[in-house]
Amino acid sequence: MSIADSMRRKLTDAFAPAALLVEDESHRHAGHAGATRADGSQGETHFQVRIVAAAFDGVGRVERQRRVYAVLAEELGGPVHALSLVTLSPAEAAKASP
């Protein structure tokens, strides 16, 4: 299972999101020290996650991020070097949509 697939599964299990995007952005960081994994391989080190979940209703931005970090602790402690997060409640996502 890829790291992205593992992240999707864990986030889905933890938050039952209405929408979830896990995008591997490692290619944008080629040459950066964190772009090479400990085993020397490339890829699956930098991710962008956009998650919309009712679990974020009434929860502040920092606490949302803490909750996501806790769910992804294994990945963040190993192969994932950087994680960009957008965490929204369904109401916030509806306001952000054109």
Coordinates of N, CA and C in Angstrom, one line a residue:
M1 N 0.9 -1.2 0.0 CA 0.0 0.0 0.0 C 0.9 1.2 0.0
S2 N 0.6 2.2 -0.8 CA 1.3 3.4 -0.9 C 1.1 4.3 0.4
I3 N 2.0 5.2 0.6 CA 1.8 6.1 1.8 C 0.6 6.9 1.6
A4 N 0.3 7.4 0.4 CA -0.9 8.2 0.1 C -2.2 7.4 0.4
D5 N -2.2 6.1 0.0 CA -3.3 5.2 0.3 C -3.5 5.0 1.8
S6 N -2.4 4.8 2.5 CA -2.5 4.6 3.9 C -3.0 5.9 4.6
M7 N -2.6 7.0 4.2 CA -3.1 8.3 4.7 C -4.6 8.4 4.5
R8 N -5.0 8.1 3.2 CA -6.4 8.2 2.9 C -7.3 7.3 3.8
R9 N -6.8 6.1 4.0 CA -7.5 5.1 4.8 C -7.7 5.6 6.2
K10 N -6.6 6.0 6.8 CA -6.6 6.5 8.2 C -7.4 7.7 8.4
L11 N -7.3 8.7 7.5 CA -8.2 9.9 7.6 C -9.6 9.6 7.4
T12 N -10.0 8.7 6.5 CA -11.3 8.2 6.3 C -11.9 7.5 7.5
D13 N -11.1 6.6 8.1 CA -11.6 5.9 9.3 C -11.8 6.9 10.5
A14 N -10.9 7.9 10.6 CA -10.9 8.7 11.8 C -12.0 9.8 11.6
F15 N -12.2 10.4 10.4 CA -13.0 11.6 10.3 C -14.3 11.4 9.4
A16 N -14.4 10.3 8.7 CA -15.5 10.1 7.8 C -15.8 11.3 7.0
P17 N -14.8 11.8 6.2 CA -14.9 13.0 5.5 C -15.9 13.1 4.4
A18 N -16.5 14.2 4.2 CA -17.4 14.5 3.1 C -16.6 14.6 1.8
A19 N -15.4 15.1 2.0 CA -14.4 15.2 0.8 C -13.0 15.1 1.4
L20 N -12.2 14.4 0.6 CA -10.8 14.2 1.0 C -9.9 14.2 -0.3
L21 N -8.9 15.0 -0.2 CA -7.9 15.0 -1.3 C -6.5 14.8 -0.6
V22 N -5.8 13.8 -1.0 CA -4.4 13.5 -0.6 C -3.6 13.5 -1.8
E23 N -2.8 14.6 -2.0 CA -2.0 14.8 -3.2 C -0.5 14.7 -2.9
D24 N 0.2 13.9 -3.6 CA 1.7 13.7 -3.4 C 2.3 14.9 -4.2
E25 N 3.0 15.8 -3.6 CA 3.6 16.9 -4.2 C 5.1 16.8 -4.2
S26 N 5.6 15.6 -4.0 CA 7.0 15.3 -3.8 C 7.8 15.8 -5.1
H27 N 7.2 15.7 -6.2 CA 7.9 16.1 -7.5 C 8.3 17.5 -7.5
R28 N 7.5 18.3 -6.7 CA 7.8 19.8 -6.7 C 9.0 20.1 -5.8
H29 N 9.5 19.1 -5.1 CA 10.6 19.3 -4.1 C 11.8 18.6 -4.4
A30 N 12.0 18.1 -5.7 CA 13.2 17.4 -6.1 C 14.4 18.2 -5.8
G31 N 15.4 17.6 -5.3 CA 16.6 18.2 -4.9 C 16.7 18.8 -3.5
H32 N 15.5 18.9 -2.9 CA 15.4 19.4 -1.5 C 15.8 18.2 -0.6
A33 N 16.5 18.5 0.5 CA 17.0 17.4 1.4 C 15.9 16.5 1.8
G34 N 14.7 17.0 2.1 CA 13.7 16.1 2.6 C 13.0 15.3 1.5
A35 N 13.3 15.5 0.2 CA 12.7 14.8 -0.9 C 13.2 13.4 -1.1
T36 N 14.3 13.0 -0.4 CA 14.8 11.7 -0.5 C 14.5 11.0 0.8
R37 N 13.9 9.8 0.7 CA 13.5 9.0 1.9 C 14.8 8.4 2.5
A38 N 14.7 7.9 3.7 CA 15.8 7.2 4.4 C 16.4 6.1 3.6
D39 N 15.5 5.4 2.8 CA 16.0 4.3 2.0 C 16.6 4.7 0.7
G40 N 16.7 6.0 0.5 CA 17.3 6.5 -0.8 C 16.3 6.7 -1.9
S41 N 15.1 6.3 -1.7 CA 14.1 6.4 -2.8 C 13.5 7.8 -2.8
Q42 N 12.9 8.1 -3.9 CA 12.3 9.4 -4.1 C 10.7 9.3 -4.1
G43 N 10.1 10.4 -3.8 CA 8.6 10.4 -3.8 C 8.0 10.0 -2.5
E44 N 6.7 10.4 -2.4 CA 5.9 10.2 -1.2 C 6.6 10.7 0.1
T45 N 7.1 12.0 -0.1 CA 7.7 12.6 1.1 C 6.9 14.0 1.4
H46 N 6.3 14.6 0.4 CA 5.6 15.9 0.6 C 4.2 15.7 0.1
F47 N 3.2 16.1 1.0 CA 1.8 15.9 0.7 C 1.0 17.1 1.0
Q48 N 0.0 17.3 0.2 CA -1.1 18.3 0.5 C -2.3 17.5 0.8
V49 N -3.0 17.8 1.9 CA -4.2 17.2 2.3 C -5.3 18.3 2.4
R50 N -6.4 18.0 1.8 CA -7.6 18.9 1.9 C -8.7 17.9 2.4
I51 N -9.2 18.2 3.6 CA -10.3 17.3 4.2 C -11.4 18.2 4.7
V52 N -12.6 17.7 4.3 CA -13.9 18.4 4.8 C -14.6 17.3 5.6
A53 N -14.8 17.7 6.9 CA -15.5 16.7 7.8 C -16.3 17.4 8.8
A54 N -17.4 16.8 9.1 CA -18.3 17.3 10.2 C -17.6 17.3 11.5
A55 N -16.6 16.4 11.7 CA -15.8 16.3 12.9 C -15.1 17.6 13.2
F56 N -15.0 18.5 12.2 CA -14.3 19.8 12.5 C -15.3 20.9 12.8
D57 N -16.6 20.7 12.9 CA -17.6 21.7 13.3 C -17.2 22.2 14.7
G58 N -17.1 23.5 14.9 CA -16.8 24.0 16.2 C -15.4 23.8 16.7
V59 N -14.5 23.3 15.9 CA -13.2 23.0 16.3 C -12.2 24.0 15.7
G60 N -11.3 24.6 16.4 CA -10.4 25.6 15.9 C -9.4 25.0 15.0
R61 N -8.8 25.9 14.2 CA -7.8 25.4 13.1 C -6.7 24.6 13.7
V62 N -6.1 25.1 14.8 CA -4.9 24.4 15.4 C -5.3 23.0 15.9
E63 N -6.4 22.9 16.6 CA -6.9 21.7 17.1 C -7.2 20.7 16.0
R64 N -7.8 21.2 14.9 CA -8.0 20.3 13.7 C -6.7 19.7 13.2
Q65 N -5.7 20.6 13.1 CA -4.4 20.1 12.6 C -3.8 19.1 13.6
R66 N -3.9 19.4 14.9 CA -3.4 18.4 15.9 C -4.1 17.0 15.7
R67 N -5.4 17.0 15.5 CA -6.1 15.8 15.3 C -5.6 15.0 14.1
V68 N -5.4 15.8 13.0 CA -4.9 15.1 11.7 C -3.5 14.6 12.0
Y69 N -2.6 15.4 12.6 CA -1.3 14.9 12.9 C -1.3 13.7 13.7
A70 N -2.2 13.6 14.7 CA -2.2 12.4 15.6 C -2.6 11.2 14.8
V71 N -3.5 11.3 13.9 CA -4.0 10.2 13.0 C -2.8 9.7 12.1
L72 N -2.0 10.7 11.6 CA -1.0 10.4 10.7 C 0.4 10.3 11.4
A73 N 0.4 10.1 12.7 CA 1.7 10.1 13.4 C 2.7 9.2 12.8
E74 N 2.3 8.0 12.4 CA 3.3 7.0 11.9 C 3.9 7.5 10.6
E75 N 3.1 8.1 9.7 CA 3.7 8.6 8.5 C 4.6 9.8 8.7
L76 N 4.1 10.7 9.6 CA 4.9 11.9 9.9 C 6.2 11.6 10.7
G77 N 6.2 10.5 11.3 CA 7.4 10.1 12.1 C 8.4 9.3 11.2
G78 N 8.0 9.1 10.0 CA 8.9 8.3 9.1 C 9.1 8.9 7.7
P79 N 8.4 8.4 6.8 CA 8.6 8.8 5.4 C 8.2 10.2 5.0
V80 N 7.2 10.7 5.6 CA 6.6 12.0 5.2 C 7.4 13.1 5.8
H81 N 8.0 14.0 5.0 CA 8.8 15.1 5.4 C 8.0 16.4 5.6
A82 N 6.9 16.6 4.8 CA 6.1 17.8 4.9 C 4.7 17.5 4.6
L83 N 3.8 18.2 5.3 CA 2.4 18.0 5.1 C 1.7 19.4 5.2
S84 N 1.0 19.7 4.1 CA 0.2 20.9 4.0 C -1.2 20.6 4.2
L85 N -1.9 21.3 5.1 CA -3.2 20.9 5.5 C -4.2 22.0 5.2
V86 N -5.4 21.6 4.7 CA -6.6 22.5 4.7 C -7.7 21.6 5.3
T87 N -8.2 22.1 6.5 CA -9.2 21.3 7.2 C -10.4 22.2 7.3
L88 N -11.5 21.7 6.8 CA -12.7 22.5 6.8 C -13.9 21.7 7.3
S89 N -14.9 22.4 7.9 CA -16.2 21.8 8.2 C -17.0 21.9 6.9
P90 N -18.1 21.1 6.8 CA -18.9 21.2 5.6 C -19.4 22.6 5.3
A91 N -19.8 23.3 6.3 CA -20.3 24.7 6.1 C -19.2 25.6 5.6
E92 N -18.0 25.5 6.1 CA -16.9 26.3 5.6 C -16.6 25.9 4.1
A93 N -16.6 24.7 3.8 CA -16.4 24.2 2.4 C -17.4 24.8 1.5
A94 N -18.7 24.8 1.9 CA -19.8 25.3 1.1 C -19.6 26.8 0.8
K95 N -19.1 27.6 1.8 CA -18.9 29.0 1.6 C -17.7 29.2 0.7
A96 N -16.7 28.3 0.7 CA -15.5 28.5 -0.1 C -15.7 28.1 -1.6
S97 N -16.8 27.3 -1.8 CA -17.1 26.9 -3.2 C -17.7 28.0 -4.0
P98 N -17.4 28.2 -5.3 CA -18.0 29.2 -6.1 C -19.5 28.9 -6.4

